[in-house]
mmCIF file of C-alpha atoms in Angstrom:
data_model
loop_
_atom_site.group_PDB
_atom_site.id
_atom_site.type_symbol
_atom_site.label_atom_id
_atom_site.label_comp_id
_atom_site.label_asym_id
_atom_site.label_seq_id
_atom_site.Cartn_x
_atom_site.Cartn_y
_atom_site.Cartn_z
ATOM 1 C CA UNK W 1 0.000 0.000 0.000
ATOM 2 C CA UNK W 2 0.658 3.496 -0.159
ATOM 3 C CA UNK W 3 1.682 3.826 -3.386
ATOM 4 C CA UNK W 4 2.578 7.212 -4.974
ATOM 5 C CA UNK W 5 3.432 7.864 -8.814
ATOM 6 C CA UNK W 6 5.049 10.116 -10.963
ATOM 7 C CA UNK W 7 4.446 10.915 -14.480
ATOM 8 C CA UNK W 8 6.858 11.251 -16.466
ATOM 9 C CA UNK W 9 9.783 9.858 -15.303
ATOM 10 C CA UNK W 10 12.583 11.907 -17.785
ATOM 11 C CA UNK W 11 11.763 14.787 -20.044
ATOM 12 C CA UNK W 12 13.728 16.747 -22.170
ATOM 13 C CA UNK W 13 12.519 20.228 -23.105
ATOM 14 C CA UNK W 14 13.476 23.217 -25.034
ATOM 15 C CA UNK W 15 14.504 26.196 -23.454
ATOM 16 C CA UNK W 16 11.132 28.399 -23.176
ATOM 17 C CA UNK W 17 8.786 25.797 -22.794
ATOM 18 C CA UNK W 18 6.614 25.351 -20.157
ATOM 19 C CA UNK W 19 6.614 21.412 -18.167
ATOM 20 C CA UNK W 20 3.726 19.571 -16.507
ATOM 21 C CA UNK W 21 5.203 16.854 -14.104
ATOM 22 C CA UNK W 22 1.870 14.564 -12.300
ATOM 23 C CA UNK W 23 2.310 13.397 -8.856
ATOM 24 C CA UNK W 24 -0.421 10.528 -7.878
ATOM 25 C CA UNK W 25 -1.228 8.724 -5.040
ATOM 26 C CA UNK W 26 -2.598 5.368 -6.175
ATOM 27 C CA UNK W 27 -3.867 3.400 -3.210
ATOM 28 C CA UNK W 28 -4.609 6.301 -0.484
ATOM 29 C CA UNK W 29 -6.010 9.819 -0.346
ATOM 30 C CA UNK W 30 -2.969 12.583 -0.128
ATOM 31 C CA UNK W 31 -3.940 15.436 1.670
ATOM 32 C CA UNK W 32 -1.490 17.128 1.640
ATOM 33 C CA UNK W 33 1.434 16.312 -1.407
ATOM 34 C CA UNK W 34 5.224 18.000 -1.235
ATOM 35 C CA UNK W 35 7.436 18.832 -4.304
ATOM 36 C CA UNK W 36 10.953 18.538 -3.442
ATOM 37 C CA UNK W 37 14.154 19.166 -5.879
ATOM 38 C CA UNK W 38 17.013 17.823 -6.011
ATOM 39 C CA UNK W 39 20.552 19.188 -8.140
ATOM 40 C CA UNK W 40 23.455 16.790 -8.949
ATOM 41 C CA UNK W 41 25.150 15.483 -6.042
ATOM 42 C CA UNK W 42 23.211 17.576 -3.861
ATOM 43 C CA UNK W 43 20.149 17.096 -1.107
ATOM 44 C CA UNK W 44 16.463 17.063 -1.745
ATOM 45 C CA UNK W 45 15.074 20.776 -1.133
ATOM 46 C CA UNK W 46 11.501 21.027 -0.078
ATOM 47 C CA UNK W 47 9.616 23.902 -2.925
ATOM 48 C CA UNK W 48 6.532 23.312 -1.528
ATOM 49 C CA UNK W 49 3.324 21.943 0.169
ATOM 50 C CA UNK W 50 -0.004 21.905 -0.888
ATOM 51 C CA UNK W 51 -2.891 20.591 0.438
ATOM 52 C CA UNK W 52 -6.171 19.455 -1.707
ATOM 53 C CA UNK W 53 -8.161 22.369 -2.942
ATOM 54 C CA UNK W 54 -6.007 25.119 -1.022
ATOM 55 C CA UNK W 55 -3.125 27.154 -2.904
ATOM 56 C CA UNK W 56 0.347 25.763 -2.640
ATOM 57 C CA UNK W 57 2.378 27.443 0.305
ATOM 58 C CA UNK W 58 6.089 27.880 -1.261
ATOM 59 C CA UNK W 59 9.259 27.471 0.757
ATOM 60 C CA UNK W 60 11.471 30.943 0.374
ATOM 61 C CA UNK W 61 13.350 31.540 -2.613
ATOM 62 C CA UNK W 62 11.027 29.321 -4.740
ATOM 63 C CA UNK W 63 8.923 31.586 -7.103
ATOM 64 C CA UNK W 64 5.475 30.281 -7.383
ATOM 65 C CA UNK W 65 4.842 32.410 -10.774
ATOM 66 C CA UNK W 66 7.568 29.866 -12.340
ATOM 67 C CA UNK W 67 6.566 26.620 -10.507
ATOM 68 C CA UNK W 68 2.612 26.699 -10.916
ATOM 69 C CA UNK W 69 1.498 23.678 -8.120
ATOM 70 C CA UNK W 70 -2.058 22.294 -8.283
ATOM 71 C CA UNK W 71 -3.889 19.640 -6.374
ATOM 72 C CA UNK W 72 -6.873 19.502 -7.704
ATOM 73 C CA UNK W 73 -7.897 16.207 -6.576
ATOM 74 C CA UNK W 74 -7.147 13.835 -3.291
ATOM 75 C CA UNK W 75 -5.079 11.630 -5.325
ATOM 76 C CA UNK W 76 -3.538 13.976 -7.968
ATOM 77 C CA UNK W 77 -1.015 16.662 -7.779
ATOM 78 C CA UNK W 78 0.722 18.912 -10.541
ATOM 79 C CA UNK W 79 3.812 20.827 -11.053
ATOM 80 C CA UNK W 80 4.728 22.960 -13.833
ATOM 81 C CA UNK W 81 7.540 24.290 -14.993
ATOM 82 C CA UNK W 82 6.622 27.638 -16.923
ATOM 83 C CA UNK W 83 9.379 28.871 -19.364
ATOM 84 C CA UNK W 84 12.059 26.533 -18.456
ATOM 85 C CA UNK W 85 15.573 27.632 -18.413
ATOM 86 C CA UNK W 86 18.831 25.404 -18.263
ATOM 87 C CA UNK W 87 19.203 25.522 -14.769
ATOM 88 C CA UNK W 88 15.499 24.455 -14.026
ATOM 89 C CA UNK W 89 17.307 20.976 -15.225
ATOM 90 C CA UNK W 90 16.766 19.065 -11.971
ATOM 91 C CA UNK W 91 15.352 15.840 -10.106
ATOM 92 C CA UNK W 92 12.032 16.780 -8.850
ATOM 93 C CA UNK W 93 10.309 14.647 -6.476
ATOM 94 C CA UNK W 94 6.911 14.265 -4.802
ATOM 95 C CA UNK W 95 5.634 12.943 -1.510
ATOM 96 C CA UNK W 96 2.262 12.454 -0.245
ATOM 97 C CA UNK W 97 0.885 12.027 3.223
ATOM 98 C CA UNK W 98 -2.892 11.044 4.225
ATOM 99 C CA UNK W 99 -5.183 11.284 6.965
ATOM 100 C CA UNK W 100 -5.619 8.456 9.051
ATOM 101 C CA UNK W 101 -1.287 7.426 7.845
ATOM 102 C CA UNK W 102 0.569 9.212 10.665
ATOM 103 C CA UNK W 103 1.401 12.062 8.483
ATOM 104 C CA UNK W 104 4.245 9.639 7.242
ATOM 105 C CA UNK W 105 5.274 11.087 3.736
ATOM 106 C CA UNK W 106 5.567 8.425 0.826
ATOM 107 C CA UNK W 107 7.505 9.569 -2.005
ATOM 108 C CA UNK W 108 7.064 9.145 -5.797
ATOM 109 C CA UNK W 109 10.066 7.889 -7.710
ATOM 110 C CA UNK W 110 11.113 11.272 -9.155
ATOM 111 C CA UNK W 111 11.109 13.297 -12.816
ATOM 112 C CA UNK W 112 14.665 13.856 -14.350
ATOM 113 C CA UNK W 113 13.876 17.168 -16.080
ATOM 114 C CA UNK W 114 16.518 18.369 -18.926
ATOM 115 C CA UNK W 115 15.993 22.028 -20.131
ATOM 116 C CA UNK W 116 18.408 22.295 -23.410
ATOM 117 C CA UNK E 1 16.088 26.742 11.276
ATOM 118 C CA UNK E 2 16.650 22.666 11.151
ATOM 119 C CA UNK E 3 20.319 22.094 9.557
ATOM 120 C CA UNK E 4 20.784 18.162 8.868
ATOM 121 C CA UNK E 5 24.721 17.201 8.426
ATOM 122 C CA UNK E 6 25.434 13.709 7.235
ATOM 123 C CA UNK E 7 28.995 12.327 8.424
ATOM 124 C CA UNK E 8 30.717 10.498 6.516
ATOM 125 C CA UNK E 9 29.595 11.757 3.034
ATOM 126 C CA UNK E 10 31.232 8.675 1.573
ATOM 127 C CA UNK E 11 32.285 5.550 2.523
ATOM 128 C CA UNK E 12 33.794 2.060 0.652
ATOM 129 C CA UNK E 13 33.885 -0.526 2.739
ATOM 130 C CA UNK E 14 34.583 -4.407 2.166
ATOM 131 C CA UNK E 15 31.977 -6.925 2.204
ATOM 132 C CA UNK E 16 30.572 -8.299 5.375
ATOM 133 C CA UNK E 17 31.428 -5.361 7.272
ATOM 134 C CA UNK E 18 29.311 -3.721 9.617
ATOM 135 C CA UNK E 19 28.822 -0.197 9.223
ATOM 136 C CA UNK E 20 27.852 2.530 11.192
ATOM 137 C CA UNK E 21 26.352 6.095 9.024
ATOM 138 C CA UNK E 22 25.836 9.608 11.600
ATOM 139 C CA UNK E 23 22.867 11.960 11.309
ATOM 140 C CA UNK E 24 22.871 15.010 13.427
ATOM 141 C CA UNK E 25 20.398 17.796 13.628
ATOM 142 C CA UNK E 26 20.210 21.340 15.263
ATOM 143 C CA UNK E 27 16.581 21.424 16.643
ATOM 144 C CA UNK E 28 15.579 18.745 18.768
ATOM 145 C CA UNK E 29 11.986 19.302 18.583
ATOM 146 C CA UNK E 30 11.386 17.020 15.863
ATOM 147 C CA UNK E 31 8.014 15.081 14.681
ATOM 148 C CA UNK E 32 9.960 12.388 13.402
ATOM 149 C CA UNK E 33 13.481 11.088 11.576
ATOM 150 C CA UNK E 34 13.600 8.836 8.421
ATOM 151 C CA UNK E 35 16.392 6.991 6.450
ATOM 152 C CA UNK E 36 16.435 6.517 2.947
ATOM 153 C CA UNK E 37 17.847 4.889 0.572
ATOM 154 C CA UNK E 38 18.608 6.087 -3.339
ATOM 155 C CA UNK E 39 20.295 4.570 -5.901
ATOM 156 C CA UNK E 40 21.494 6.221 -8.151
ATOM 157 C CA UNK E 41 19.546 8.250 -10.554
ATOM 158 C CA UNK E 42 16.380 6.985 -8.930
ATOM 159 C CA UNK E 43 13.899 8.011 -6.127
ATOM 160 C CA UNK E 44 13.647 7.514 -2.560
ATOM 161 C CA UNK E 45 13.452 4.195 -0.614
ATOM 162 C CA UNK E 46 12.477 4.367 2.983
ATOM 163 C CA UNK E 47 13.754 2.063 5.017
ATOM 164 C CA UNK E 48 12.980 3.406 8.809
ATOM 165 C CA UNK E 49 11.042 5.600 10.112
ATOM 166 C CA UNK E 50 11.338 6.916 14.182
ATOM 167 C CA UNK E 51 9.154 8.819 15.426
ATOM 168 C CA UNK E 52 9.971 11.423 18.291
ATOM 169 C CA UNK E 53 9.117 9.244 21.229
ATOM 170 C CA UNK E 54 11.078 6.164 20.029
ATOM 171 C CA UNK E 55 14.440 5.013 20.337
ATOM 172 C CA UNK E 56 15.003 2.719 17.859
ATOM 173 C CA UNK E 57 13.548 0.582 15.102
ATOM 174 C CA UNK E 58 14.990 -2.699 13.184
ATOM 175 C CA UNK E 59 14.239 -3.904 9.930
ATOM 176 C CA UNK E 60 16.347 -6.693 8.821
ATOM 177 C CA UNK E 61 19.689 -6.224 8.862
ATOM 178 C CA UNK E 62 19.314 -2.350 9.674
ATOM 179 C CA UNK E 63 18.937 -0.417 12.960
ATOM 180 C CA UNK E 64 18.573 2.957 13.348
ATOM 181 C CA UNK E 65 18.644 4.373 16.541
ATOM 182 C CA UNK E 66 17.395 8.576 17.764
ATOM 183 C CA UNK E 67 18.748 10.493 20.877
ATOM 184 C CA UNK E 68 16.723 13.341 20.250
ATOM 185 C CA UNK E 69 18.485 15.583 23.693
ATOM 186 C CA UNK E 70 22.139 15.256 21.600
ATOM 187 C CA UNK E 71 20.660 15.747 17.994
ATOM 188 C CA UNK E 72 21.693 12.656 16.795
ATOM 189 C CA UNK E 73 20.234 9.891 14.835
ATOM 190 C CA UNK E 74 22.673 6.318 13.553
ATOM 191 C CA UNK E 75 21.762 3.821 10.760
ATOM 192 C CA UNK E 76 23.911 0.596 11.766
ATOM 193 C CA UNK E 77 23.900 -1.855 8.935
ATOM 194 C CA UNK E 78 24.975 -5.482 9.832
ATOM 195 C CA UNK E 79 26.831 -7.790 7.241
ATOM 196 C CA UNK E 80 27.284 -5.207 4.452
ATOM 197 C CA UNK E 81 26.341 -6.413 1.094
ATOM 198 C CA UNK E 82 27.612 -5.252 -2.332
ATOM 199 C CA UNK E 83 23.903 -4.505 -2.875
ATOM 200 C CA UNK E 84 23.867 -2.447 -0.278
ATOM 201 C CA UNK E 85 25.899 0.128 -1.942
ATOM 202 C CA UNK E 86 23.486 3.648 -2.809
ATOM 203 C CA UNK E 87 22.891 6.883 -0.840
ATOM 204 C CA UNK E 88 21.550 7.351 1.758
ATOM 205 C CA UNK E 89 20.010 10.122 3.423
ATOM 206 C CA UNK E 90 18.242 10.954 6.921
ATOM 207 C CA UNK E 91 15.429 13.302 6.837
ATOM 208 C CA UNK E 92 13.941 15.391 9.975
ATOM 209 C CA UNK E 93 9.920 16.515 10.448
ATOM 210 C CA UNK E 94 10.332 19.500 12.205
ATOM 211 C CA UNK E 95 7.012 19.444 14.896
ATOM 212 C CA UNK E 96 3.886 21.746 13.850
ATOM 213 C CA UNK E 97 5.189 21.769 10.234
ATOM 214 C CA UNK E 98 5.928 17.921 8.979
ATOM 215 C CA UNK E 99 7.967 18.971 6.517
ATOM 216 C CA UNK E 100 10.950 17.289 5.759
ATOM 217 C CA UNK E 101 15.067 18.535 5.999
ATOM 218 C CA UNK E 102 17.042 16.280 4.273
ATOM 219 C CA UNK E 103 20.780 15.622 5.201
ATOM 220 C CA UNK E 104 23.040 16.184 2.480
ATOM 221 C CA UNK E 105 23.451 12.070 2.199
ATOM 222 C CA UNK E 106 26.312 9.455 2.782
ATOM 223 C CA UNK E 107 27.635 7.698 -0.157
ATOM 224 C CA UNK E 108 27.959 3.894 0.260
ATOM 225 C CA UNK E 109 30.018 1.672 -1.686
ATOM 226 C CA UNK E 110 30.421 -2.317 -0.750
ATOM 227 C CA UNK E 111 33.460 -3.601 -2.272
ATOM 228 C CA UNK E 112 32.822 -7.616 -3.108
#
């Protein structure tokens, strides 16, 4: 159980374009769903939480005009990346936590994102 | 603000050996602390998960223990195994926000 997706796994886009990565929680409701990101070499950095039907609350330093979050749905999140640079290029990961799960946070297997 | 510092940030050790990885933290008033395991170019596996009033927990060949006063969290793996080798990383749930601080990760590597 517990379950939580990611869609797609790798993407490579042109520089300019705008990318829609889909976090989804297939066996449980998520609540509340976190987008972390993670550079070469480096640690996971939390971008933000959002919780179903409430607008995304961004950690500082991430600008929420260029990383649209929504989470729309108990079981489905989305990130985009809006007018993606080179250095957007990154791991980004998801996690999900539900009521009634200990507000443990199950994470998604992560979206290699290439900007060229 | 939590700071989570990961000691060693590599390590290559020979088969069978047991194997001890540090976690320390700067706020002690912590929700919970969980290890994690990536391979490379991959996602996150968790493999234990303690929460604030806890010790310890086992799973296998892995024990990870908390001392919450000292800031300090270890992940003792028994009988290393060249599959075994990845990074791994310790993450902290700060209490009243549940969001997670990872450490910047140790970098295993099981020699057979």
């Amino acid at each position: 159980g517990a379950v939580v997706s990611q869609h797609p796994s790798w993407v490579i886009c042109k520089s300019g374009t705008s990318v829609k990565i889909e976090c989804r929680s297939l066996d449980f409701q998520a609540t509340t769903m976190f987008w972390y990101r993670q550079f070469p070499k480096q640690s996971l950095m939390l971008m933000a939480t959002s919780n179903e039907g409430s607008k995304a609350t961004y950690e500082q330093g991430v600008e929420k005009d260029k990383f649209l979050i929504n989470h729309a749905s108990l079981t489905l999140s989305t990130l985009t990346v809006t007018s993606a640079h080179p250095e957007d290029s990154s791991f980004y990961i998801c996690s999900a936590s539900g009521q009634g799960m200990g507000d443990t946070q199950y994470f998604g297997p992560g979206t290699r994102l290439t900007v060229l | 603000k939590q700071e989570v510092t990961q000691i060693p940030a590599a390590l290559s050790v020979p088969e069978g050996e047991n194997l001890v990885l540090n976690c320390s933290f700067t706020d002690s008033a912590i929700y919970n602390l969980q290890w994690f395991r990536q391979d490379p170019g991959k996602g996150l596996t968790s493999l234990l998960l303690i929460q604030s009033s806890q010790r310890e927990q086992t799973s296998g060949r892995l024990n990870a223990s908390l001392d919450k006063s000292s800031g300090r969290s270890t992940l003792y793996i028994a009988a290393s195994q060249p599959g075994d080798s990845a990074t791994y990383l310790c993450a902290v749930a700060t209490s009243g926000t549940y969001k997670y601080i990872f450490g910047t990760g140790t970098r295993l590597k099981v020699l057979a």
